[in-house]
Amino acid sequence: AQKVTQAQTEISVVEKEDVTLDCVYETRDTTYYLFWYKQPPSGELVFLIRRNSFDEQNEISGRYSWNFQKSTSSFNFTITASQVVDSAVYFCALSRVSGNQFYFGTGTSLTVIP
Amino acid sequence: DADVTQTPRNRITKTGKRIMLECSQTKGHDRMYWYRQDPGLGLRLIYYSFDVKDINKGEISDGYSVSRQAQAKFSLSLESAIPNQTALYFCATSDRGALNNQPQHFGDGTRLSIL
Protein backbone atom coordinates (compact mmCIF):
# COMPACT_ATOMS: atom_id res chain seq x y z
CA ALA A 1 0.00 0.00 0.00
CA GLN A 2 1.05 3.55 -0.58
CA LYS A 3 1.29 6.04 2.24
CA VAL A 4 2.57 9.56 2.67
CA THR A 5 3.33 10.93 6.11
CA GLN A 6 3.75 14.56 7.00
CA ALA A 7 4.44 14.40 10.70
CA GLN A 8 4.53 18.17 11.18
CA THR A 9 0.95 19.32 11.51
CA GLU A 10 1.72 22.98 12.13
CA ILE A 11 4.89 25.04 11.97
CA SER A 12 5.41 28.70 12.84
CA VAL A 13 8.52 30.63 11.92
CA VAL A 14 9.52 34.24 11.99
CA GLU A 15 9.97 35.93 8.66
CA LYS A 16 13.38 35.39 7.05
CA GLU A 17 13.98 32.15 8.90
CA ASP A 18 14.56 28.97 6.94
CA VAL A 19 12.06 26.15 7.38
CA THR A 20 12.00 22.53 6.28
CA LEU A 21 8.80 20.58 5.75
CA ASP A 22 9.21 16.84 6.08
CA CYS A 23 7.64 14.19 3.88
CA VAL A 24 8.14 10.45 4.29
CA TYR A 25 6.51 7.97 1.96
CA GLU A 26 5.92 4.24 1.72
CA THR A 27 5.63 2.24 -1.46
CA ARG A 28 6.84 -1.07 -2.81
CA ASP A 29 6.99 0.29 -6.33
CA THR A 30 10.42 0.85 -7.81
CA THR A 31 9.18 3.67 -10.01
CA TYR A 32 6.93 6.34 -8.64
CA TYR A 33 6.53 10.10 -8.56
CA LEU A 34 6.49 12.60 -5.75
CA PHE A 35 4.85 16.00 -5.70
CA TRP A 36 4.49 19.03 -3.50
CA TYR A 37 1.44 21.30 -3.57
CA LYS A 38 0.76 24.57 -1.81
CA GLN A 39 -2.67 25.55 -0.52
CA PRO A 40 -2.74 29.25 0.42
CA PRO A 41 -5.50 30.68 2.62
CA SER A 42 -7.59 31.31 -0.49
CA GLY A 43 -7.98 27.54 -0.76
CA GLU A 44 -6.74 26.59 -4.20
CA LEU A 45 -4.08 23.91 -4.65
CA VAL A 46 -0.98 25.01 -6.51
CA PHE A 47 1.44 22.52 -8.01
CA LEU A 48 5.04 23.20 -6.94
CA ILE A 49 7.23 20.32 -8.06
CA ARG A 50 7.33 16.78 -9.42
CA ARG A 51 10.17 14.36 -8.82
CA ASN A 52 10.69 10.95 -10.47
CA SER A 53 11.94 8.16 -8.24
CA PHE A 54 14.92 7.46 -10.47
CA ASP A 55 16.16 11.04 -10.26
CA GLU A 56 17.64 11.81 -6.87
CA GLN A 57 19.09 15.16 -7.78
CA ASN A 58 18.08 17.90 -5.43
CA GLU A 59 16.27 20.82 -6.96
CA ILE A 60 16.34 24.51 -6.22
CA SER A 61 13.86 27.06 -7.47
CA GLY A 62 14.45 30.48 -6.03
CA ARG A 63 13.90 30.27 -2.28
CA TYR A 64 12.50 26.74 -2.57
CA SER A 65 14.57 23.58 -2.54
CA TRP A 66 13.74 19.92 -2.40
CA ASN A 67 15.84 17.09 -1.00
CA PHE A 68 14.87 13.65 -2.29
CA GLN A 69 16.52 10.71 -0.53
CA LYS A 70 15.41 7.30 -1.68
CA SER A 71 17.41 5.59 1.07
CA THR A 72 15.23 7.18 3.73
CA SER A 73 12.06 7.44 1.59
CA SER A 74 11.95 11.16 2.18
CA PHE A 75 11.19 14.15 0.00
CA ASN A 76 11.69 17.21 2.15
CA PHE A 77 10.94 20.78 1.18
CA THR A 78 12.94 23.75 2.41
CA ILE A 79 11.98 27.39 2.17
CA THR A 80 14.89 29.76 2.61
CA ALA A 81 14.37 33.24 4.03
CA SER A 82 10.66 32.65 4.53
CA GLN A 83 8.14 35.35 3.74
CA VAL A 84 4.61 36.00 4.94
CA VAL A 85 3.31 34.97 1.52
CA ASP A 86 4.69 31.49 2.17
CA SER A 87 2.03 30.98 4.83
CA ALA A 88 -0.05 28.09 3.55
CA VAL A 89 -0.77 24.41 3.94
CA TYR A 90 1.72 22.29 2.04
CA PHE A 91 0.90 18.81 0.81
CA CYS A 92 3.25 16.08 -0.27
CA ALA A 93 1.86 13.40 -2.59
CA LEU A 94 2.92 10.16 -4.24
CA SER A 95 1.74 8.83 -7.59
CA ARG A 96 2.20 5.35 -8.97
CA VAL A 97 3.15 4.44 -12.52
CA SER A 98 0.23 2.02 -12.80
CA GLY A 99 -2.28 4.82 -12.54
CA ASN A 100 -2.26 8.52 -11.91
CA GLN A 101 -3.86 8.20 -8.51
CA PHE A 102 -2.36 10.53 -5.98
CA TYR A 103 -1.82 9.62 -2.36
CA PHE A 104 -1.67 12.76 -0.29
CA GLY A 105 -0.15 13.41 3.09
CA THR A 106 -2.25 15.17 5.68
CA GLY A 107 -0.50 18.47 5.07
CA THR A 108 1.68 20.84 7.07
CA SER A 109 0.30 24.24 7.95
CA LEU A 110 3.06 26.84 7.81
CA THR A 111 2.63 30.24 9.39
CA VAL A 112 5.26 32.86 8.75
CA ILE A 113 5.12 35.60 11.35
CA PRO A 114 6.15 39.09 10.24
CA ASP B 1 -10.84 32.05 -16.86
CA ALA B 2 -9.88 29.13 -14.68
CA ASP B 3 -8.77 25.96 -16.45
CA VAL B 4 -10.67 23.79 -13.97
CA THR B 5 -13.99 25.26 -12.87
CA GLN B 6 -16.11 23.96 -10.03
CA THR B 7 -19.68 24.96 -9.38
CA PRO B 8 -21.02 25.91 -6.96
CA ARG B 9 -18.20 27.38 -4.88
CA ASN B 10 -20.24 27.15 -1.71
CA ARG B 11 -23.37 25.20 -0.82
CA ILE B 12 -25.35 24.78 2.34
CA THR B 13 -28.05 22.14 2.33
CA LYS B 14 -30.02 19.84 4.58
CA THR B 15 -29.61 16.20 5.45
CA GLY B 16 -31.27 13.89 2.94
CA LYS B 17 -31.07 16.25 -0.02
CA ARG B 18 -29.53 15.23 -3.32
CA ILE B 19 -26.57 17.38 -4.25
CA MET B 20 -24.61 17.65 -7.46
CA LEU B 21 -21.21 19.27 -7.72
CA GLU B 22 -20.01 20.04 -11.20
CA CYS B 23 -16.57 20.29 -12.69
CA SER B 24 -15.57 21.42 -16.13
CA GLN B 25 -12.13 21.85 -17.63
CA THR B 26 -10.61 23.56 -20.62
CA LYS B 27 -7.23 21.89 -20.36
CA GLY B 28 -8.10 19.05 -22.73
CA HIS B 29 -7.04 16.47 -20.16
CA ASP B 30 -8.33 12.92 -20.31
CA ARG B 31 -8.23 12.26 -16.59
CA MET B 32 -10.45 13.77 -13.95
CA TYR B 33 -10.73 13.24 -10.20
CA TRP B 34 -12.86 14.13 -7.23
CA TYR B 35 -11.36 14.55 -3.77
CA ARG B 36 -12.62 15.69 -0.43
CA GLN B 37 -10.51 17.55 2.09
CA ASP B 38 -11.14 17.35 5.81
CA PRO B 39 -9.08 19.01 8.53
CA GLY B 40 -6.22 16.75 9.60
CA LEU B 41 -6.96 14.17 6.91
CA GLY B 42 -5.55 15.78 3.81
CA LEU B 43 -7.14 15.00 0.47
CA ARG B 44 -8.85 11.68 -0.08
CA LEU B 45 -9.84 10.36 -3.47
CA ILE B 46 -13.54 9.73 -4.04
CA TYR B 47 -13.73 8.76 -7.72
CA TYR B 48 -11.62 9.11 -10.79
CA SER B 49 -12.06 8.74 -14.53
CA PHE B 50 -9.38 8.16 -17.13
CA ASP B 51 -11.69 8.81 -20.06
CA VAL B 52 -15.37 9.24 -20.85
CA LYS B 53 -16.23 5.55 -20.51
CA ASP B 54 -14.03 4.88 -17.53
CA ILE B 55 -15.14 5.37 -13.91
CA ASN B 56 -13.24 4.08 -10.90
CA LYS B 57 -13.87 4.14 -7.20
CA GLY B 58 -11.35 5.80 -4.99
CA GLU B 59 -10.61 5.44 -1.31
CA ILE B 60 -13.95 6.78 -0.03
CA SER B 61 -16.63 6.29 -2.68
CA ASP B 62 -19.49 5.18 -0.41
CA GLY B 63 -22.34 7.67 -0.45
CA TYR B 64 -21.15 9.28 -3.69
CA SER B 65 -21.65 8.72 -7.40
CA VAL B 66 -20.15 10.37 -10.46
CA SER B 67 -20.93 10.97 -14.09
CA ARG B 68 -18.45 11.72 -16.85
CA GLN B 69 -20.74 13.47 -19.31
CA ALA B 70 -17.97 14.46 -21.69
CA GLN B 71 -14.22 14.69 -21.70
CA ALA B 72 -14.48 18.13 -20.17
CA LYS B 73 -17.16 17.45 -17.56
CA PHE B 74 -17.15 15.31 -14.44
CA SER B 75 -19.89 15.68 -11.85
CA LEU B 76 -20.10 14.35 -8.32
CA SER B 77 -23.42 13.52 -6.68
CA LEU B 78 -24.42 12.94 -3.11
CA GLU B 79 -27.63 10.96 -3.40
CA SER B 80 -28.78 11.61 0.16
CA ALA B 81 -26.47 14.03 1.91
CA ILE B 82 -25.46 13.44 5.52
CA PRO B 83 -23.66 15.81 7.91
CA ASN B 84 -20.35 13.91 7.83
CA GLN B 85 -20.12 14.71 4.13
CA THR B 86 -19.51 18.30 5.09
CA ALA B 87 -16.11 19.05 3.59
CA LEU B 88 -14.18 20.94 0.96
CA TYR B 89 -14.43 19.14 -2.38
CA PHE B 90 -11.87 19.42 -5.13
CA CYS B 91 -11.99 18.42 -8.75
CA ALA B 92 -8.67 17.78 -10.50
CA THR B 93 -7.48 16.91 -13.99
CA SER B 94 -4.30 15.47 -15.42
CA ASP B 95 -2.89 14.74 -18.82
CA ARG B 96 -2.32 11.14 -19.82
CA GLY B 97 1.44 11.56 -20.24
CA ALA B 98 3.88 8.89 -21.31
CA LEU B 99 4.80 7.76 -17.83
CA ASN B 100 1.69 8.52 -15.80
CA ASN B 101 3.72 11.17 -14.04
CA GLN B 102 1.74 14.26 -14.84
CA PRO B 103 0.79 16.66 -12.05
CA GLN B 104 -2.84 17.06 -11.23
CA HIS B 105 -4.39 20.48 -11.69
CA PHE B 106 -7.06 21.45 -9.21
CA GLY B 107 -10.15 23.59 -9.27
CA ASP B 108 -10.75 26.17 -6.57
CA GLY B 109 -12.87 23.83 -4.50
CA THR B 110 -16.50 23.62 -3.40
CA ARG B 111 -17.25 24.16 0.26
CA LEU B 112 -20.22 21.97 1.14
CA SER B 113 -22.04 22.17 4.45
CA ILE B 114 -24.78 19.72 5.33
CA LEU B 115 -26.99 20.63 8.24
mmCIF file with all atom_site columns, C-alpha atoms in Angstrom, chain B:
data_model
loop_
_atom_site.group_PDB
_atom_site.id
_atom_site.type_symbol
_atom_site.label_atom_id
_atom_site.label_alt_id
_atom_site.label_comp_id
_atom_site.label_asym_id
_atom_site.label_entity_id
_atom_site.label_seq_id
_atom_site.pdbx_PDB_ins_code
_atom_site.Cartn_x
_atom_site.Cartn_y
_atom_site.Cartn_z
_atom_site.occupancy
_atom_site.B_iso_or_equiv
_atom_site.pdbx_formal_charge
_atom_site.auth_seq_id
_atom_site.auth_comp_id
_atom_site.auth_asym_id
_atom_site.auth_atom_id
_atom_site.pdbx_PDB_model_num
ATOM 1   C CA . ASP B 1 1   ? -10.835 32.055 -16.855 1.00 0.00 ? 1   ASP B CA 1
ATOM 2   C CA . ALA B 1 2   ? -9.877  29.131 -14.679 1.00 0.00 ? 2   ALA B CA 1
ATOM 3   C CA . ASP B 1 3   ? -8.773  25.960 -16.446 1.00 0.00 ? 3   ASP B CA 1
ATOM 4   C CA . VAL B 1 4   ? -10.673 23.788 -13.968 1.00 0.00 ? 4   VAL B CA 1
ATOM 5   C CA . THR B 1 5   ? -13.990 25.262 -12.870 1.00 0.00 ? 5   THR B CA 1
ATOM 6   C CA . GLN B 1 6   ? -16.105 23.958 -10.033 1.00 0.00 ? 6   GLN B CA 1
ATOM 7   C CA . THR B 1 7   ? -19.679 24.958 -9.379  1.00 0.00 ? 7   THR B CA 1
ATOM 8   C CA . PRO B 1 8   ? -21.017 25.907 -6.956  1.00 0.00 ? 8   PRO B CA 1
ATOM 9   C CA . ARG B 1 9   ? -18.202 27.379 -4.876  1.00 0.00 ? 9   ARG B CA 1
ATOM 10  C CA . ASN B 1 10  ? -20.241 27.146 -1.709  1.00 0.00 ? 10  ASN B CA 1
ATOM 11  C CA . ARG B 1 11  ? -23.372 25.202 -0.821  1.00 0.00 ? 11  ARG B CA 1
ATOM 12  C CA . ILE B 1 12  ? -25.352 24.776 2.339   1.00 0.00 ? 12  ILE B CA 1
ATOM 13  C CA . THR B 1 13  ? -28.048 22.140 2.329   1.00 0.00 ? 13  THR B CA 1
ATOM 14  C CA . LYS B 1 14  ? -30.019 19.841 4.581   1.00 0.00 ? 14  LYS B CA 1
ATOM 15  C CA . THR B 1 15  ? -29.611 16.196 5.453   1.00 0.00 ? 15  THR B CA 1
ATOM 16  C CA . GLY B 1 16  ? -31.268 13.894 2.941   1.00 0.00 ? 16  GLY B CA 1
ATOM 17  C CA . LYS B 1 17  ? -31.071 16.246 -0.020  1.00 0.00 ? 17  LYS B CA 1
ATOM 18  C CA . ARG B 1 18  ? -29.532 15.232 -3.316  1.00 0.00 ? 18  ARG B CA 1
ATOM 19  C CA . ILE B 1 19  ? -26.573 17.380 -4.247  1.00 0.00 ? 19  ILE B CA 1
ATOM 20  C CA . MET B 1 20  ? -24.605 17.650 -7.457  1.00 0.00 ? 20  MET B CA 1
ATOM 21  C CA . LEU B 1 21  ? -21.213 19.272 -7.723  1.00 0.00 ? 21  LEU B CA 1
ATOM 22  C CA . GLU B 1 22  ? -20.015 20.045 -11.201 1.00 0.00 ? 22  GLU B CA 1
ATOM 23  C CA . CYS B 1 23  ? -16.575 20.288 -12.690 1.00 0.00 ? 23  CYS B CA 1
ATOM 24  C CA . SER B 1 24  ? -15.572 21.420 -16.132 1.00 0.00 ? 24  SER B CA 1
ATOM 25  C CA . GLN B 1 25  ? -12.126 21.849 -17.632 1.00 0.00 ? 25  GLN B CA 1
ATOM 26  C CA . THR B 1 26  ? -10.613 23.559 -20.621 1.00 0.00 ? 26  THR B CA 1
ATOM 27  C CA . LYS B 1 27  ? -7.229  21.887 -20.360 1.00 0.00 ? 27  LYS B CA 1
ATOM 28  C CA . GLY B 1 28  ? -8.101  19.054 -22.726 1.00 0.00 ? 28  GLY B CA 1
ATOM 29  C CA . HIS B 1 29  ? -7.041  16.475 -20.162 1.00 0.00 ? 29  HIS B CA 1
ATOM 30  C CA . ASP B 1 30  ? -8.328  12.918 -20.312 1.00 0.00 ? 30  ASP B CA 1
ATOM 31  C CA . ARG B 1 31  ? -8.229  12.259 -16.594 1.00 0.00 ? 31  ARG B CA 1
ATOM 32  C CA . MET B 1 32  ? -10.453 13.766 -13.948 1.00 0.00 ? 32  MET B CA 1
ATOM 33  C CA . TYR B 1 33  ? -10.726 13.235 -10.203 1.00 0.00 ? 33  TYR B CA 1
ATOM 34  C CA . TRP B 1 34  ? -12.860 14.133 -7.231  1.00 0.00 ? 34  TRP B CA 1
ATOM 35  C CA . TYR B 1 35  ? -11.361 14.554 -3.766  1.00 0.00 ? 35  TYR B CA 1
ATOM 36  C CA . ARG B 1 36  ? -12.622 15.688 -0.427  1.00 0.00 ? 36  ARG B CA 1
ATOM 37  C CA . GLN B 1 37  ? -10.507 17.554 2.086   1.00 0.00 ? 37  GLN B CA 1
ATOM 38  C CA . ASP B 1 38  ? -11.139 17.350 5.809   1.00 0.00 ? 38  ASP B CA 1
ATOM 39  C CA . PRO B 1 39  ? -9.078  19.010 8.531   1.00 0.00 ? 39  PRO B CA 1
ATOM 40  C CA . GLY B 1 40  ? -6.222  16.751 9.599   1.00 0.00 ? 40  GLY B CA 1
ATOM 41  C CA . LEU B 1 41  ? -6.955  14.172 6.912   1.00 0.00 ? 41  LEU B CA 1
ATOM 42  C CA . GLY B 1 42  ? -5.550  15.784 3.810   1.00 0.00 ? 42  GLY B CA 1
ATOM 43  C CA . LEU B 1 43  ? -7.139  15.005 0.466   1.00 0.00 ? 43  LEU B CA 1
ATOM 44  C CA . ARG B 1 44  ? -8.851  11.685 -0.085  1.00 0.00 ? 44  ARG B CA 1
ATOM 45  C CA . LEU B 1 45  ? -9.840  10.363 -3.472  1.00 0.00 ? 45  LEU B CA 1
ATOM 46  C CA . ILE B 1 46  ? -13.545 9.725  -4.042  1.00 0.00 ? 46  ILE B CA 1
ATOM 47  C CA . TYR B 1 47  ? -13.734 8.760  -7.723  1.00 0.00 ? 47  TYR B CA 1
ATOM 48  C CA . TYR B 1 48  ? -11.623 9.107  -10.793 1.00 0.00 ? 48  TYR B CA 1
ATOM 49  C CA . SER B 1 49  ? -12.057 8.740  -14.525 1.00 0.00 ? 49  SER B CA 1
ATOM 50  C CA . PHE B 1 50  ? -9.378  8.159  -17.130 1.00 0.00 ? 50  PHE B CA 1
ATOM 51  C CA . ASP B 1 51  ? -11.690 8.811  -20.061 1.00 0.00 ? 51  ASP B CA 1
ATOM 52  C CA . VAL B 1 52  ? -15.372 9.243  -20.847 1.00 0.00 ? 52  VAL B CA 1
ATOM 53  C CA . LYS B 1 53  ? -16.228 5.553  -20.513 1.00 0.00 ? 53  LYS B CA 1
ATOM 54  C CA . ASP B 1 54  ? -14.026 4.879  -17.533 1.00 0.00 ? 54  ASP B CA 1
ATOM 55  C CA . ILE B 1 55  ? -15.143 5.372  -13.914 1.00 0.00 ? 55  ILE B CA 1
ATOM 56  C CA . ASN B 1 56  ? -13.240 4.077  -10.903 1.00 0.00 ? 56  ASN B CA 1
ATOM 57  C CA . LYS B 1 57  ? -13.872 4.140  -7.197  1.00 0.00 ? 57  LYS B CA 1
ATOM 58  C CA . GLY B 1 58  ? -11.349 5.804  -4.988  1.00 0.00 ? 58  GLY B CA 1
ATOM 59  C CA . GLU B 1 59  ? -10.606 5.444  -1.310  1.00 0.00 ? 59  GLU B CA 1
ATOM 60  C CA . ILE B 1 60  ? -13.953 6.776  -0.030  1.00 0.00 ? 60  ILE B CA 1
ATOM 61  C CA . SER B 1 61  ? -16.631 6.285  -2.678  1.00 0.00 ? 61  SER B CA 1
ATOM 62  C CA . ASP B 1 62  ? -19.487 5.179  -0.408  1.00 0.00 ? 62  ASP B CA 1
ATOM 63  C CA . GLY B 1 63  ? -22.339 7.674  -0.454  1.00 0.00 ? 63  GLY B CA 1
ATOM 64  C CA . TYR B 1 64  ? -21.151 9.278  -3.686  1.00 0.00 ? 64  TYR B CA 1
ATOM 65  C CA . SER B 1 65  ? -21.648 8.722  -7.396  1.00 0.00 ? 65  SER B CA 1
ATOM 66  C CA . VAL B 1 66  ? -20.150 10.371 -10.460 1.00 0.00 ? 66  VAL B CA 1
ATOM 67  C CA . SER B 1 67  ? -20.926 10.972 -14.087 1.00 0.00 ? 67  SER B CA 1
ATOM 68  C CA . ARG B 1 68  ? -18.449 11.719 -16.848 1.00 0.00 ? 68  ARG B CA 1
ATOM 69  C CA . GLN B 1 69  ? -20.738 13.469 -19.312 1.00 0.00 ? 69  GLN B CA 1
ATOM 70  C CA . ALA B 1 70  ? -17.966 14.462 -21.686 1.00 0.00 ? 70  ALA B CA 1
ATOM 71  C CA . GLN B 1 71  ? -14.224 14.692 -21.704 1.00 0.00 ? 71  GLN B CA 1
ATOM 72  C CA . ALA B 1 72  ? -14.480 18.130 -20.170 1.00 0.00 ? 72  ALA B CA 1
ATOM 73  C CA . LYS B 1 73  ? -17.155 17.454 -17.563 1.00 0.00 ? 73  LYS B CA 1
ATOM 74  C CA . PHE B 1 74  ? -17.151 15.311 -14.445 1.00 0.00 ? 74  PHE B CA 1
ATOM 75  C CA . SER B 1 75  ? -19.887 15.680 -11.846 1.00 0.00 ? 75  SER B CA 1
ATOM 76  C CA . LEU B 1 76  ? -20.096 14.350 -8.320  1.00 0.00 ? 76  LEU B CA 1
ATOM 77  C CA . SER B 1 77  ? -23.417 13.516 -6.678  1.00 0.00 ? 77  SER B CA 1
ATOM 78  C CA . LEU B 1 78  ? -24.419 12.938 -3.111  1.00 0.00 ? 78  LEU B CA 1
ATOM 79  C CA . GLU B 1 79  ? -27.632 10.956 -3.395  1.00 0.00 ? 79  GLU B CA 1
ATOM 80  C CA . SER B 1 80  ? -28.780 11.607 0.159   1.00 0.00 ? 80  SER B CA 1
ATOM 81  C CA . ALA B 1 81  ? -26.473 14.025 1.913   1.00 0.00 ? 81  ALA B CA 1
ATOM 82  C CA . ILE B 1 82  ? -25.465 13.444 5.524   1.00 0.00 ? 82  ILE B CA 1
ATOM 83  C CA . PRO B 1 83  ? -23.655 15.808 7.908   1.00 0.00 ? 83  PRO B CA 1
ATOM 84  C CA . ASN B 1 84  ? -20.346 13.912 7.826   1.00 0.00 ? 84  ASN B CA 1
ATOM 85  C CA . GLN B 1 85  ? -20.122 14.706 4.132   1.00 0.00 ? 85  GLN B CA 1
ATOM 86  C CA . THR B 1 86  ? -19.510 18.305 5.092   1.00 0.00 ? 86  THR B CA 1
ATOM 87  C CA . ALA B 1 87  ? -16.113 19.052 3.585   1.00 0.00 ? 87  ALA B CA 1
ATOM 88  C CA . LEU B 1 88  ? -14.177 20.941 0.958   1.00 0.00 ? 88  LEU B CA 1
ATOM 89  C CA . TYR B 1 89  ? -14.429 19.138 -2.383  1.00 0.00 ? 89  TYR B CA 1
ATOM 90  C CA . PHE B 1 90  ? -11.874 19.418 -5.133  1.00 0.00 ? 90  PHE B CA 1
ATOM 91  C CA . CYS B 1 91  ? -11.988 18.424 -8.755  1.00 0.00 ? 91  CYS B CA 1
ATOM 92  C CA . ALA B 1 92  ? -8.671  17.784 -10.502 1.00 0.00 ? 92  ALA B CA 1
ATOM 93  C CA . THR B 1 93  ? -7.484  16.912 -13.990 1.00 0.00 ? 93  THR B CA 1
ATOM 94  C CA . SER B 1 94  ? -4.299  15.475 -15.423 1.00 0.00 ? 94  SER B CA 1
ATOM 95  C CA . ASP B 1 95  ? -2.891  14.745 -18.820 1.00 0.00 ? 95  ASP B CA 1
ATOM 96  C CA . ARG B 1 96  ? -2.317  11.140 -19.819 1.00 0.00 ? 96  ARG B CA 1
ATOM 97  C CA . GLY B 1 97  ? 1.435   11.555 -20.236 1.00 0.00 ? 97  GLY B CA 1
ATOM 98  C CA . ALA B 1 98  ? 3.883   8.893  -21.313 1.00 0.00 ? 98  ALA B CA 1
ATOM 99  C CA . LEU B 1 99  ? 4.796   7.763  -17.830 1.00 0.00 ? 99  LEU B CA 1
ATOM 100 C CA . ASN B 1 100 ? 1.687   8.516  -15.795 1.00 0.00 ? 100 ASN B CA 1
ATOM 101 C CA . ASN B 1 101 ? 3.723   11.172 -14.044 1.00 0.00 ? 101 ASN B CA 1
ATOM 102 C CA . GLN B 1 102 ? 1.742   14.259 -14.835 1.00 0.00 ? 102 GLN B CA 1
ATOM 103 C CA . PRO B 1 103 ? 0.788   16.659 -12.050 1.00 0.00 ? 103 PRO B CA 1
ATOM 104 C CA . GLN B 1 104 ? -2.844  17.062 -11.229 1.00 0.00 ? 104 GLN B CA 1
ATOM 105 C CA . HIS B 1 105 ? -4.392  20.479 -11.695 1.00 0.00 ? 105 HIS B CA 1
ATOM 106 C CA . PHE B 1 106 ? -7.055  21.452 -9.215  1.00 0.00 ? 106 PHE B CA 1
ATOM 107 C CA . GLY B 1 107 ? -10.147 23.588 -9.270  1.00 0.00 ? 107 GLY B CA 1
ATOM 108 C CA . ASP B 1 108 ? -10.753 26.172 -6.568  1.00 0.00 ? 108 ASP B CA 1
ATOM 109 C CA . GLY B 1 109 ? -12.874 23.833 -4.496  1.00 0.00 ? 109 GLY B CA 1
ATOM 110 C CA . THR B 1 110 ? -16.503 23.616 -3.395  1.00 0.00 ? 110 THR B CA 1
ATOM 111 C CA . ARG B 1 111 ? -17.246 24.162 0.259   1.00 0.00 ? 111 ARG B CA 1
ATOM 112 C CA . LEU B 1 112 ? -20.217 21.974 1.136   1.00 0.00 ? 112 LEU B CA 1
ATOM 113 C CA . SER B 1 113 ? -22.038 22.170 4.449   1.00 0.00 ? 113 SER B CA 1
ATOM 114 C CA . ILE B 1 114 ? -24.784 19.720 5.325   1.00 0.00 ? 114 ILE B CA 1
ATOM 115 C CA . LEU B 1 115 ? -26.987 20.627 8.242   1.00 0.00 ? 115 LEU B CA 1
#
